[in-house]
mmCIF file with all atom_site columns, C-alpha atoms in Angstrom:
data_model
loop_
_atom_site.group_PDB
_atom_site.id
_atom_site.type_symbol
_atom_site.label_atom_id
_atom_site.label_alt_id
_atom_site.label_comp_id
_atom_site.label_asym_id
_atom_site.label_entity_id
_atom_site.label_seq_id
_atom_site.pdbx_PDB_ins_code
_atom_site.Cartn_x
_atom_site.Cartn_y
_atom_site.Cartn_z
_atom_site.occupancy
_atom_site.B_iso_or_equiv
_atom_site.pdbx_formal_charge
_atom_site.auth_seq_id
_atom_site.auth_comp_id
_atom_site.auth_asym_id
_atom_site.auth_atom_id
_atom_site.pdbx_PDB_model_num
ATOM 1   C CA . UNK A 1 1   ? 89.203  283.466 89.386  1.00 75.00 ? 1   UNK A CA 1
ATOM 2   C CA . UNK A 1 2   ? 92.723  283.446 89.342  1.00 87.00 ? 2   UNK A CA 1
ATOM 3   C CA . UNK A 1 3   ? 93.477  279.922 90.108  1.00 92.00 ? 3   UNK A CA 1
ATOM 4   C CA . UNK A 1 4   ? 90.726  278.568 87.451  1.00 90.00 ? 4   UNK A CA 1
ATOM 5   C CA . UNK A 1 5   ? 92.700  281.010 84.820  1.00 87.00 ? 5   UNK A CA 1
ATOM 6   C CA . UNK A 1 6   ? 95.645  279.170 85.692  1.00 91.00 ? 6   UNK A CA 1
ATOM 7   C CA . UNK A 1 7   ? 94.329  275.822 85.885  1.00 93.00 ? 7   UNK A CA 1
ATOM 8   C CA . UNK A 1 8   ? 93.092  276.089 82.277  1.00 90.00 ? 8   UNK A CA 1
ATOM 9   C CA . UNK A 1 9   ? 96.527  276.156 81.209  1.00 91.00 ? 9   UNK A CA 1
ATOM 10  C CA . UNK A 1 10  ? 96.781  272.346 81.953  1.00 93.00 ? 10  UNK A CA 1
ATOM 11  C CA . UNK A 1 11  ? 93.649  271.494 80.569  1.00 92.00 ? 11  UNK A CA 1
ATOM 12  C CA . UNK A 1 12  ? 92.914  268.745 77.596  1.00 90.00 ? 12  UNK A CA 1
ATOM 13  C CA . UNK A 1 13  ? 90.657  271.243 75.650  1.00 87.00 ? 13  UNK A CA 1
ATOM 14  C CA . UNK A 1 14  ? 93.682  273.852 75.223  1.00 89.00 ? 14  UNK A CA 1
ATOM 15  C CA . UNK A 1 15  ? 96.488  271.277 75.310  1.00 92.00 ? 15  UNK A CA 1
ATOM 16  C CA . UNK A 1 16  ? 95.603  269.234 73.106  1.00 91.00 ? 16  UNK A CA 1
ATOM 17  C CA . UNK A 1 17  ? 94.799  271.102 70.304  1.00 88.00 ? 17  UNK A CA 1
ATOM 18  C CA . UNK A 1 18  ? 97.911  273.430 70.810  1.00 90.00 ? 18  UNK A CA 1
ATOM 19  C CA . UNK A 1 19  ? 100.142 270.146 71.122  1.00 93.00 ? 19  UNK A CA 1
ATOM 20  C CA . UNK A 1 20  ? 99.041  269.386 67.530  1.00 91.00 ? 20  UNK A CA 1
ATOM 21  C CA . UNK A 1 21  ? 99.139  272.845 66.390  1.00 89.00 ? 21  UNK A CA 1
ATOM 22  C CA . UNK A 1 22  ? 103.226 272.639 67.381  1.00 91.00 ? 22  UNK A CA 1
ATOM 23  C CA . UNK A 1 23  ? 103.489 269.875 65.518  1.00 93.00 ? 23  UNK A CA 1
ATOM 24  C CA . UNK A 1 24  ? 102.240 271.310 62.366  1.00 89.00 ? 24  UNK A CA 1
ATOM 25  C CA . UNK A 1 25  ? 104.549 273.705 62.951  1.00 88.00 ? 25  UNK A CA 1
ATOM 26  C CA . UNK A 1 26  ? 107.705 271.406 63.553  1.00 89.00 ? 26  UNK A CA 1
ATOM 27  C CA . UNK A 1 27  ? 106.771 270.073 60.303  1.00 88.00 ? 27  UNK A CA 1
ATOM 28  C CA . UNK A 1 28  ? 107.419 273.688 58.684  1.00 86.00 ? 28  UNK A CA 1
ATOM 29  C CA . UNK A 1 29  ? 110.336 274.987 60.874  1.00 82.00 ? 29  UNK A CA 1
ATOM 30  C CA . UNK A 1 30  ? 112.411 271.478 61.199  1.00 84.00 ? 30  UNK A CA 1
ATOM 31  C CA . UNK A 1 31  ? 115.204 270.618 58.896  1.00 82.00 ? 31  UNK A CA 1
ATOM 32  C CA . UNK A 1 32  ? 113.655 267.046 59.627  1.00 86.00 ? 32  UNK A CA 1
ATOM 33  C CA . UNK A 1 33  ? 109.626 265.890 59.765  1.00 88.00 ? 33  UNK A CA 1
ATOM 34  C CA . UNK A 1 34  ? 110.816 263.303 62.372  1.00 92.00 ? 34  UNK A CA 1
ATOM 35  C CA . UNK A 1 35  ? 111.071 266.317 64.933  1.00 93.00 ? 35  UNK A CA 1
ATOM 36  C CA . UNK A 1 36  ? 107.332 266.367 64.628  1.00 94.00 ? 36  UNK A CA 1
ATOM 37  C CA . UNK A 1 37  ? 106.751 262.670 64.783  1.00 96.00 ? 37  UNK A CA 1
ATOM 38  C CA . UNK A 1 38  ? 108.661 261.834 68.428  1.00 96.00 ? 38  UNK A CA 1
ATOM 39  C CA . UNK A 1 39  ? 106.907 265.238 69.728  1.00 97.00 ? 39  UNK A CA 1
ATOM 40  C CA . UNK A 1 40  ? 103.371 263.628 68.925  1.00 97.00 ? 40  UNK A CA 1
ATOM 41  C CA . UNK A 1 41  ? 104.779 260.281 70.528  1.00 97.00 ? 41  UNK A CA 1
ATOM 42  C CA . UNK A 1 42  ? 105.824 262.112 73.539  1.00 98.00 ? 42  UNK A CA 1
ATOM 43  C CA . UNK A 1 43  ? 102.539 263.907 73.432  1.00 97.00 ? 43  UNK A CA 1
ATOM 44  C CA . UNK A 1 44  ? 100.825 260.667 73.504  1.00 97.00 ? 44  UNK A CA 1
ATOM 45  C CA . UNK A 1 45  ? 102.786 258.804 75.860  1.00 97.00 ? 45  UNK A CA 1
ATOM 46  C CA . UNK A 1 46  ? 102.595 261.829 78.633  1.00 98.00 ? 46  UNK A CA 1
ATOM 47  C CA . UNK A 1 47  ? 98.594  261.809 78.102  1.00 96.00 ? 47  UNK A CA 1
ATOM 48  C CA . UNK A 1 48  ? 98.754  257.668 77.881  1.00 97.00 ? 48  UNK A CA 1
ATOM 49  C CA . UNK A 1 49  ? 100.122 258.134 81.248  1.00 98.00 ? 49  UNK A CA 1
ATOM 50  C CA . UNK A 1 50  ? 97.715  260.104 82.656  1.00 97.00 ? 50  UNK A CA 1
ATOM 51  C CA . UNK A 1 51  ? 94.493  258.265 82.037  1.00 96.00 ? 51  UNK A CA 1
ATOM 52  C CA . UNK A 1 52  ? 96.181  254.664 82.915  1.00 97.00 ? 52  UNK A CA 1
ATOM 53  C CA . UNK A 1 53  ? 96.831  255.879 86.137  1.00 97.00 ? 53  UNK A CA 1
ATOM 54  C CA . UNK A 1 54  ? 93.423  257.570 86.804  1.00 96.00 ? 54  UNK A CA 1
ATOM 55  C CA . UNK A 1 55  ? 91.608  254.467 85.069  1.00 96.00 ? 55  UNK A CA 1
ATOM 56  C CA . UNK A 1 56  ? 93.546  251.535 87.644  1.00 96.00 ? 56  UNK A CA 1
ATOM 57  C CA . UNK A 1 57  ? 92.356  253.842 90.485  1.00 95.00 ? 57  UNK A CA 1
ATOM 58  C CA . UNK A 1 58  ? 88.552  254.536 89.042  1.00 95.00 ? 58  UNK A CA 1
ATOM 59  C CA . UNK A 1 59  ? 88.235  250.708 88.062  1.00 94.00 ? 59  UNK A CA 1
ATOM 60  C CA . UNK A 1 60  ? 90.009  248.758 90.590  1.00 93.00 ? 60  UNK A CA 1
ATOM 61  C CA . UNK A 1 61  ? 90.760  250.818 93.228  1.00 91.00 ? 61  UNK A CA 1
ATOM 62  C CA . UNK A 1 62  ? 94.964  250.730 92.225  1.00 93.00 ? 62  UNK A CA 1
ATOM 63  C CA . UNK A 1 63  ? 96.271  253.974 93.947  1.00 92.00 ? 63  UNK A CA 1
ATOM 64  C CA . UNK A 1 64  ? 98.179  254.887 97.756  1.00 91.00 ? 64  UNK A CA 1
ATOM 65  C CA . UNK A 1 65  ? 96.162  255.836 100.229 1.00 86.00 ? 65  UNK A CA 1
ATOM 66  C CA . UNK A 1 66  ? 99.279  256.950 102.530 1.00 87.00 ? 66  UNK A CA 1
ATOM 67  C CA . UNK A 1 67  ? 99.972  259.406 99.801  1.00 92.00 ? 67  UNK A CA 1
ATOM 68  C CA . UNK A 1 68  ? 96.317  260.298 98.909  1.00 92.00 ? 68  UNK A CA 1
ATOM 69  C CA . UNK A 1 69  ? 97.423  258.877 95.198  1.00 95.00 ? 69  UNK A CA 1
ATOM 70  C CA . UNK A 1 70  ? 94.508  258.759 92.950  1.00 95.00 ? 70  UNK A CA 1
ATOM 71  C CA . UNK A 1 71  ? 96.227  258.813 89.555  1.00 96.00 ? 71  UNK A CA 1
ATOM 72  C CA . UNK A 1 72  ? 98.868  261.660 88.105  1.00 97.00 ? 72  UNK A CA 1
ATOM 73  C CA . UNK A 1 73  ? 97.556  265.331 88.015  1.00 97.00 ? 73  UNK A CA 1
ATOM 74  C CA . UNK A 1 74  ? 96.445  265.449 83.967  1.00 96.00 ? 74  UNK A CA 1
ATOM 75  C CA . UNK A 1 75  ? 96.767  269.353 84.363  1.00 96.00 ? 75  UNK A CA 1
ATOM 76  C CA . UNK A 1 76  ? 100.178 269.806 85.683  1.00 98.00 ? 76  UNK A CA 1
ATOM 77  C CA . UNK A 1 77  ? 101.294 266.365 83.679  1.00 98.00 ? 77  UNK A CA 1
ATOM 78  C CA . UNK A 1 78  ? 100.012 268.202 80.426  1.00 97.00 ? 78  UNK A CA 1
ATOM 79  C CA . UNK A 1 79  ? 101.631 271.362 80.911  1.00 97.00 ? 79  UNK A CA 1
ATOM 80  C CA . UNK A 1 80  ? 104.766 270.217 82.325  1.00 98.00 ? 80  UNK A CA 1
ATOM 81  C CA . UNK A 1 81  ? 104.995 268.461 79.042  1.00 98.00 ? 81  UNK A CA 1
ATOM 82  C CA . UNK A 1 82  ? 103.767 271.040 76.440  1.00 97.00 ? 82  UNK A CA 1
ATOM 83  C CA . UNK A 1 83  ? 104.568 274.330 77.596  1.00 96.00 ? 83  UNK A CA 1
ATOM 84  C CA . UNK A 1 84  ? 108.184 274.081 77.932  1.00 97.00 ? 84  UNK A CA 1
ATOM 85  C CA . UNK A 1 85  ? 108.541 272.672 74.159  1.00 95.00 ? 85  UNK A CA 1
ATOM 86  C CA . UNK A 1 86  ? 106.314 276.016 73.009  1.00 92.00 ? 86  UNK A CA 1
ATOM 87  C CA . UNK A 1 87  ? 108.109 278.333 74.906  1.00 92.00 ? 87  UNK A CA 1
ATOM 88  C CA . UNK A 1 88  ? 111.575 276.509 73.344  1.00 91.00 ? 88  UNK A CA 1
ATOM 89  C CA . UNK A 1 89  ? 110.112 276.738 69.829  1.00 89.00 ? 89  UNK A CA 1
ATOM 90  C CA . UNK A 1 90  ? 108.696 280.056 70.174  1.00 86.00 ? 90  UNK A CA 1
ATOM 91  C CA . UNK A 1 91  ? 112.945 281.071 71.635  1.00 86.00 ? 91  UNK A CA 1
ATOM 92  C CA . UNK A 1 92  ? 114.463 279.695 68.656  1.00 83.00 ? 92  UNK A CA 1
ATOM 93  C CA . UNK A 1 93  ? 115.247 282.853 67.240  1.00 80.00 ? 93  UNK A CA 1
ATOM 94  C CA . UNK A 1 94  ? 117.061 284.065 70.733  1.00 84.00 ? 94  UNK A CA 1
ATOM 95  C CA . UNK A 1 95  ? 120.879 283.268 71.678  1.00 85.00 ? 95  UNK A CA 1
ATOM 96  C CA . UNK A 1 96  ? 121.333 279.591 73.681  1.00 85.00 ? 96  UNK A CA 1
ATOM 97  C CA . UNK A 1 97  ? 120.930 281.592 77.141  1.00 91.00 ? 97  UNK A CA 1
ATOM 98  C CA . UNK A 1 98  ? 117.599 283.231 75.848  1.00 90.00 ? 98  UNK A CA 1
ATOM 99  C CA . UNK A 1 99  ? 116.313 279.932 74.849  1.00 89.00 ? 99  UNK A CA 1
ATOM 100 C CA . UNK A 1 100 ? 117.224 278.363 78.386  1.00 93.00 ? 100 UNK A CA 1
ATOM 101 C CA . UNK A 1 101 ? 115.426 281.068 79.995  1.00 95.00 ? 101 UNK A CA 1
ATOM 102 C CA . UNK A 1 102 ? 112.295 280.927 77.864  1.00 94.00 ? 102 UNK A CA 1
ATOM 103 C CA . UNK A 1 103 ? 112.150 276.478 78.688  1.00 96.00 ? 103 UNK A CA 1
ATOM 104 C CA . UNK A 1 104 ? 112.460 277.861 82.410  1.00 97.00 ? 104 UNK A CA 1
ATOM 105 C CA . UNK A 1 105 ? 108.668 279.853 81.909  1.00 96.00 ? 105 UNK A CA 1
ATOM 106 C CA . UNK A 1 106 ? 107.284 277.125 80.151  1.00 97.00 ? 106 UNK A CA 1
ATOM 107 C CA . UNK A 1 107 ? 108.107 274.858 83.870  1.00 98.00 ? 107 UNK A CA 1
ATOM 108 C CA . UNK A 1 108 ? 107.463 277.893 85.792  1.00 98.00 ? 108 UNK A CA 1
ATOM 109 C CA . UNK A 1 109 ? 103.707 277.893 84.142  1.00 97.00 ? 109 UNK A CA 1
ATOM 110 C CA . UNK A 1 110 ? 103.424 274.119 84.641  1.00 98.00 ? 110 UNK A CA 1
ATOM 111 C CA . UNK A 1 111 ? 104.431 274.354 88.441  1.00 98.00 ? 111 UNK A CA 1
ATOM 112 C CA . UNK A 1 112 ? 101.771 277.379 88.780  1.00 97.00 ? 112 UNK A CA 1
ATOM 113 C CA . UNK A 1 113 ? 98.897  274.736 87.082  1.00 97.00 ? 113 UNK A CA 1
ATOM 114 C CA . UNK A 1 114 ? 100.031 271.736 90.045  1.00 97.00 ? 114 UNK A CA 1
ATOM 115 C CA . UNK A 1 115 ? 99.950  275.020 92.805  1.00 97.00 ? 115 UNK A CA 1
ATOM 116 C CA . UNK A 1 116 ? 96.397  275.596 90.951  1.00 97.00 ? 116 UNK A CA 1
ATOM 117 C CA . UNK A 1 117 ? 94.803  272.430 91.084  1.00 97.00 ? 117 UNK A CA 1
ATOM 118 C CA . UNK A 1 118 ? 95.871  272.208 94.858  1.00 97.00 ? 118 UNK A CA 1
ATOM 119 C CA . UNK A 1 119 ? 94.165  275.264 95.289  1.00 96.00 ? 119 UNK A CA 1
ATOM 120 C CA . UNK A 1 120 ? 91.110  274.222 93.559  1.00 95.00 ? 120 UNK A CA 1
ATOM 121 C CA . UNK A 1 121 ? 91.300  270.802 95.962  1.00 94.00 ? 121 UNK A CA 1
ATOM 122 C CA . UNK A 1 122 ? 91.204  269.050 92.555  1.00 93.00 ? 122 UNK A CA 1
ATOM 123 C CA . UNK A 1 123 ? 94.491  267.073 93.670  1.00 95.00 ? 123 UNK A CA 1
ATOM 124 C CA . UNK A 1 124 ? 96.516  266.334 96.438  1.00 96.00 ? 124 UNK A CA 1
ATOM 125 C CA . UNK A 1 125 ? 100.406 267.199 96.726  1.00 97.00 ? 125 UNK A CA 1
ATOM 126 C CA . UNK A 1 126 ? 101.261 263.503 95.481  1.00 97.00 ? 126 UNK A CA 1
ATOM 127 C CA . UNK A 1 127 ? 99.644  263.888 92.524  1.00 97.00 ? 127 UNK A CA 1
ATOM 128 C CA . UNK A 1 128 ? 100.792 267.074 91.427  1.00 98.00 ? 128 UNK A CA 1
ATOM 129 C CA . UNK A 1 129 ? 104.344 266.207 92.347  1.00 98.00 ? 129 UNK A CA 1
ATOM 130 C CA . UNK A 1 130 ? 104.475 263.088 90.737  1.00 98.00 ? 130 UNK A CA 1
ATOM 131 C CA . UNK A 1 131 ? 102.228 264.650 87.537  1.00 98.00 ? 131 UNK A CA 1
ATOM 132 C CA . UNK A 1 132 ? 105.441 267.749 87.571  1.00 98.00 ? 132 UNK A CA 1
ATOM 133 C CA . UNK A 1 133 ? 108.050 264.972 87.649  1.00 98.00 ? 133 UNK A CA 1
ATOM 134 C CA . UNK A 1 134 ? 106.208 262.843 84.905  1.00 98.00 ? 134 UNK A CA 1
ATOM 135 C CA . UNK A 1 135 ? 105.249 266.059 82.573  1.00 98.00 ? 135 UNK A CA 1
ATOM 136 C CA . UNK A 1 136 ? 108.808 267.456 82.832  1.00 98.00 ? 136 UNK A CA 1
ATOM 137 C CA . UNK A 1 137 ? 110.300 263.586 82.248  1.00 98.00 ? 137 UNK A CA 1
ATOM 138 C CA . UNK A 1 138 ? 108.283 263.821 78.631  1.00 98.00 ? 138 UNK A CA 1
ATOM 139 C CA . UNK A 1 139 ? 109.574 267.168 77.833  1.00 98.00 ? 139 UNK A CA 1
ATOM 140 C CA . UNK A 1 140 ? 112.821 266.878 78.807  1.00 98.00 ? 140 UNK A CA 1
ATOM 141 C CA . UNK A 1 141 ? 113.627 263.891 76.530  1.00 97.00 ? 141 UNK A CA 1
ATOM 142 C CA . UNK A 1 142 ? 112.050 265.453 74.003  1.00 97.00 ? 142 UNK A CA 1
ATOM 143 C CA . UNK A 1 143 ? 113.987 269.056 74.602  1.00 95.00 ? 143 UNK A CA 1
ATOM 144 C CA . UNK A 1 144 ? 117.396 266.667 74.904  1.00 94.00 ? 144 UNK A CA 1
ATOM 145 C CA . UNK A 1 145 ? 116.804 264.718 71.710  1.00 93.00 ? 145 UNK A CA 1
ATOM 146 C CA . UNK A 1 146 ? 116.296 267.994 69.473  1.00 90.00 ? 146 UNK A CA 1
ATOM 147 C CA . UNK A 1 147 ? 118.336 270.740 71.431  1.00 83.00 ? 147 UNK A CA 1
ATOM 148 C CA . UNK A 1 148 ? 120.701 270.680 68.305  1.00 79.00 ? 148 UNK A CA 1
ATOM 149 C CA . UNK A 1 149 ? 117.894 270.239 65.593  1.00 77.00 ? 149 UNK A CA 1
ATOM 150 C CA . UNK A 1 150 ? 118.449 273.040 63.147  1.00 72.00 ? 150 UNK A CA 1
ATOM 151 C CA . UNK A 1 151 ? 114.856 275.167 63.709  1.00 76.00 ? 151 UNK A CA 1
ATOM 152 C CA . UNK A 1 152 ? 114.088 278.144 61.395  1.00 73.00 ? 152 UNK A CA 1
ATOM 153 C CA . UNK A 1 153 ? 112.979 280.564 63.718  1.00 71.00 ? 153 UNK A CA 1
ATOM 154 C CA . UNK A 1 154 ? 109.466 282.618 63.988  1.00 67.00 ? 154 UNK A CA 1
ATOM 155 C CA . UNK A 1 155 ? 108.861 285.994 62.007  1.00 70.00 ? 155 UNK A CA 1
ATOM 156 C CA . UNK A 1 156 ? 106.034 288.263 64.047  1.00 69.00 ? 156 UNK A CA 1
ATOM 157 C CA . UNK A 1 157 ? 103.470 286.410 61.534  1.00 74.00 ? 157 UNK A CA 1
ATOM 158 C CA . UNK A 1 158 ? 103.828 282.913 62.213  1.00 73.00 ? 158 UNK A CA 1
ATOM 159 C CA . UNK A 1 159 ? 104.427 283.590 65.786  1.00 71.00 ? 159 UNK A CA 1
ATOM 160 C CA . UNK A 1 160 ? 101.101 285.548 65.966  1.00 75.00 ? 160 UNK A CA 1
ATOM 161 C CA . UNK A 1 161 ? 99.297  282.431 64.149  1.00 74.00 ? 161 UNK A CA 1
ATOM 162 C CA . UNK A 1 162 ? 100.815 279.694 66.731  1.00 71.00 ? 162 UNK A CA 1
ATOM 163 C CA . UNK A 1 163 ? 99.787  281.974 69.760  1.00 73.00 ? 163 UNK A CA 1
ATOM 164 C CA . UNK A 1 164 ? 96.345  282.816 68.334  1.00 78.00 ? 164 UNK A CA 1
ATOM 165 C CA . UNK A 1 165 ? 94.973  278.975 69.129  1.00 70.00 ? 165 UNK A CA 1
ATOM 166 C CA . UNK A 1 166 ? 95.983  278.887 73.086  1.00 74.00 ? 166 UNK A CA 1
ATOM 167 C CA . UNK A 1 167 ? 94.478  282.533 73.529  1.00 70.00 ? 167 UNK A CA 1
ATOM 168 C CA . UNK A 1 168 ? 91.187  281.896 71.413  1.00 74.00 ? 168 UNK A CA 1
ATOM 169 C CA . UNK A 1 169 ? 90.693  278.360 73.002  1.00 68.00 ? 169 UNK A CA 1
ATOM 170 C CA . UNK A 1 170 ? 91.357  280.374 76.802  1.00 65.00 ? 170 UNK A CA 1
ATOM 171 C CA . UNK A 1 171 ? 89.009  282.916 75.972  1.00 59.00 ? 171 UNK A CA 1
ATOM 172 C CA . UNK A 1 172 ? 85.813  280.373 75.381  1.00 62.00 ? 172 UNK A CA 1
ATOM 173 C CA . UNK A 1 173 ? 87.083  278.538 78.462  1.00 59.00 ? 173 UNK A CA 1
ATOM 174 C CA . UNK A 1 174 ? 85.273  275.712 78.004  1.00 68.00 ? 174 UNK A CA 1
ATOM 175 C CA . UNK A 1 175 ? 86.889  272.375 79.907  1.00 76.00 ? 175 UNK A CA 1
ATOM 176 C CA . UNK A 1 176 ? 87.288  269.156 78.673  1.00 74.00 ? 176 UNK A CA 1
ATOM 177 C CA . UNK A 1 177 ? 85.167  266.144 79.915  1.00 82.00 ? 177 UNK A CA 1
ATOM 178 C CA . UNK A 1 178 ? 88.483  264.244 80.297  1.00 86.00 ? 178 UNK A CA 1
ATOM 179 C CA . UNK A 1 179 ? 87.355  262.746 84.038  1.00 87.00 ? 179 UNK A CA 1
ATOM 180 C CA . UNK A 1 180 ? 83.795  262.057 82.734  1.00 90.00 ? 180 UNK A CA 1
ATOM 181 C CA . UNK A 1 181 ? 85.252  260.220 80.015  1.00 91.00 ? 181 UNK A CA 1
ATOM 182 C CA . UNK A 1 182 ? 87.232  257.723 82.264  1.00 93.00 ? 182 UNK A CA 1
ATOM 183 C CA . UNK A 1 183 ? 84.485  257.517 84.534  1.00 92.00 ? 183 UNK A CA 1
ATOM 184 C CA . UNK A 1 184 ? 82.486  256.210 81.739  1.00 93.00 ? 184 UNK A CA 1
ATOM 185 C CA . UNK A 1 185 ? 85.075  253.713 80.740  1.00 93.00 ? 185 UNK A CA 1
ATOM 186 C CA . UNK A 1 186 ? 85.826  252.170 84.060  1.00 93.00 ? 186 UNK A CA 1
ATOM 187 C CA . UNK A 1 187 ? 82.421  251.409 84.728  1.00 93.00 ? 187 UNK A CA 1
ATOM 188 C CA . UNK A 1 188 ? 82.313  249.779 81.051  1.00 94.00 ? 188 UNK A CA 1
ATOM 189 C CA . UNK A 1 189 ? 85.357  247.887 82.137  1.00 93.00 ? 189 UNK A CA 1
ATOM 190 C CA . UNK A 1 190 ? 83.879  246.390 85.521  1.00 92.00 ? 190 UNK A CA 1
ATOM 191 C CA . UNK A 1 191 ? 80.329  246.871 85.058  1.00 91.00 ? 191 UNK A CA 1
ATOM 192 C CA . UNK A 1 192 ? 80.427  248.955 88.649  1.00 90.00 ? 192 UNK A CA 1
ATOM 193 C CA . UNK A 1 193 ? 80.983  252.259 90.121  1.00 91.00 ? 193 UNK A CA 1
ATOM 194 C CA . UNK A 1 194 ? 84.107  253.603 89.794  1.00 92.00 ? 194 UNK A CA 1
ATOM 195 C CA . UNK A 1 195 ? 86.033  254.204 92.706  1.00 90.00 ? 195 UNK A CA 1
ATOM 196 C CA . UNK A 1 196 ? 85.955  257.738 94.773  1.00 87.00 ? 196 UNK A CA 1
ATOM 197 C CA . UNK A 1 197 ? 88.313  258.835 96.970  1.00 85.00 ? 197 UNK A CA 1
ATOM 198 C CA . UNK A 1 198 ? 85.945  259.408 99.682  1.00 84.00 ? 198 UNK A CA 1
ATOM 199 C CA . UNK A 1 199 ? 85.188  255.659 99.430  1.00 80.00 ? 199 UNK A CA 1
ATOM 200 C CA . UNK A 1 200 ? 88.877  254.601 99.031  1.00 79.00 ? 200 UNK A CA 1
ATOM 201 C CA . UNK A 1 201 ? 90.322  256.391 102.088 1.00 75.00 ? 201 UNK A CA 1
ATOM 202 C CA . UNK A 1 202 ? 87.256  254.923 103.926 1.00 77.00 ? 202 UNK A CA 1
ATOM 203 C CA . UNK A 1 203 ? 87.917  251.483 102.765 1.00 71.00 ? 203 UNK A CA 1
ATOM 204 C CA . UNK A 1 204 ? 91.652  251.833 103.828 1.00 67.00 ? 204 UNK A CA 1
ATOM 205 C CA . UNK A 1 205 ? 90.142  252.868 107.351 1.00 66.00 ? 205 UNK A CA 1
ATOM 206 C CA . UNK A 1 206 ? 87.753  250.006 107.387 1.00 65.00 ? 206 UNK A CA 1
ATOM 207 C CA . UNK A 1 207 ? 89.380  246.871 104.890 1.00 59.00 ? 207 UNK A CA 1
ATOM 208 C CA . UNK A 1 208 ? 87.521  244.335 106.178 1.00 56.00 ? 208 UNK A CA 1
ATOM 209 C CA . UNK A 1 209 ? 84.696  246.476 104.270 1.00 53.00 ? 209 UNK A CA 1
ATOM 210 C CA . UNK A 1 210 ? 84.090  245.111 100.814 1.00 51.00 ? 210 UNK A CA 1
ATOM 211 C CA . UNK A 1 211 ? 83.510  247.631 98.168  1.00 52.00 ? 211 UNK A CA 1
ATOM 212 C CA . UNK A 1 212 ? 79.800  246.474 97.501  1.00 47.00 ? 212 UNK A CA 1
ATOM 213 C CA . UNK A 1 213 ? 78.805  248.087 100.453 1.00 42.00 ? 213 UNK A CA 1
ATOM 214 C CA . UNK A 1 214 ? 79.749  251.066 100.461 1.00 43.00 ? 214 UNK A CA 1
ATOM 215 C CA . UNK A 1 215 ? 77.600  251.370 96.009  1.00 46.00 ? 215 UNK A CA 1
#
């Protein structure tokens, strides 16, 4: 129970619409809309990311089978890159040392969703690691680009309003059909299965093998 709490933090259906909700809020807080802009870029480019990777492996097969490397963990990708930024916009109204420390939860949440989905078996280490190091890549450029953007900070009001969306959207707990989706799209792309990793540490095993008969 615990680790599927946990786990939720990293997923589409409560990043997604939170990411967006910051933005809106960027837009009211920021001496400058553009803050709001490169955060929806960065947004985009973590998630962009994400479902390459996991598309090359599903379609063609494109991943490590030394590392067990099946495409970056979306999860702990997705939370490395939007909890951080919350927790820093939510700390703008604390001293610089009270805003460092509130970034540091935001990566300590993202590095309990990777520890999550390897509990849950829905990853291996490679792909959490390299999902951390990706996630925290997006939100550190972002965090390094706007450190010294002048922020209005949160009265209890507005606070209560941006944390009202995460805790709703966590209390339906319903999971987005993110995997499903590039499932679907892979086989649209090569008119076959898509790749499992059953299959692909079985064809590294065996590559004299062809694909077609293992489908």
């Amino acid at each position: 129970m615990l680790w599927n709490i946990l786990t939720y933090f990293g997923d589409s259906m409560l990043i997604l619409p939170t990411g967006i909700t910051l933005a809106l809020f960027m837009l009211w807080k920021a001496d400058n809309p553009v803050t709001a802009l490169i955060w929806l870029i960065i947004l985009g480019i973590s998630g962009l990311a994400v479902s390459i990777s996991k598309l090359l492996f599903l379609a063609w097969g494109i991943g490590s089978s030394t590392f067990n490397f099946t495409g970056f963990s979306g999860h702990t990708t997705m939370s490395a890159t939007l909890w951080p930024v919350m927790f820093w916009l939510i700390g703008q109204r604390f001293q610089p040392d009270g805003r460092r420390l509130m970034i540091t939860a935001g990566y300590f949440i993202a590095i309990m969703v990777g520890i999550s989905r390897l509990a849950l078996h829905a990853h291996s280490v490679s792909e959490v690691i390299s999902g951390l190091i990706l996630g925290s890549l997006c939100s550190v450029i972002f965090l390094y680009t706007q450190h010294d953007r002048n922020m209005r900070y949160f009265t209890f009001t507005p606070l209560a309003i941006l944390l009202i969306l995460p805790l709703s959207l966590m209390s339906f707990g319903k999971k987005a059909p993110t995997q499903q989706l590039l499932e679907h799209i892979a086989t649209q792309i090569t008119g076959k299965q898509p790749w499992t990793r059953e299959e692909y540490r079985l064809m590294a095993e065996k590559p004299e093998i062809s694909k077609s008969a293992w489908n």
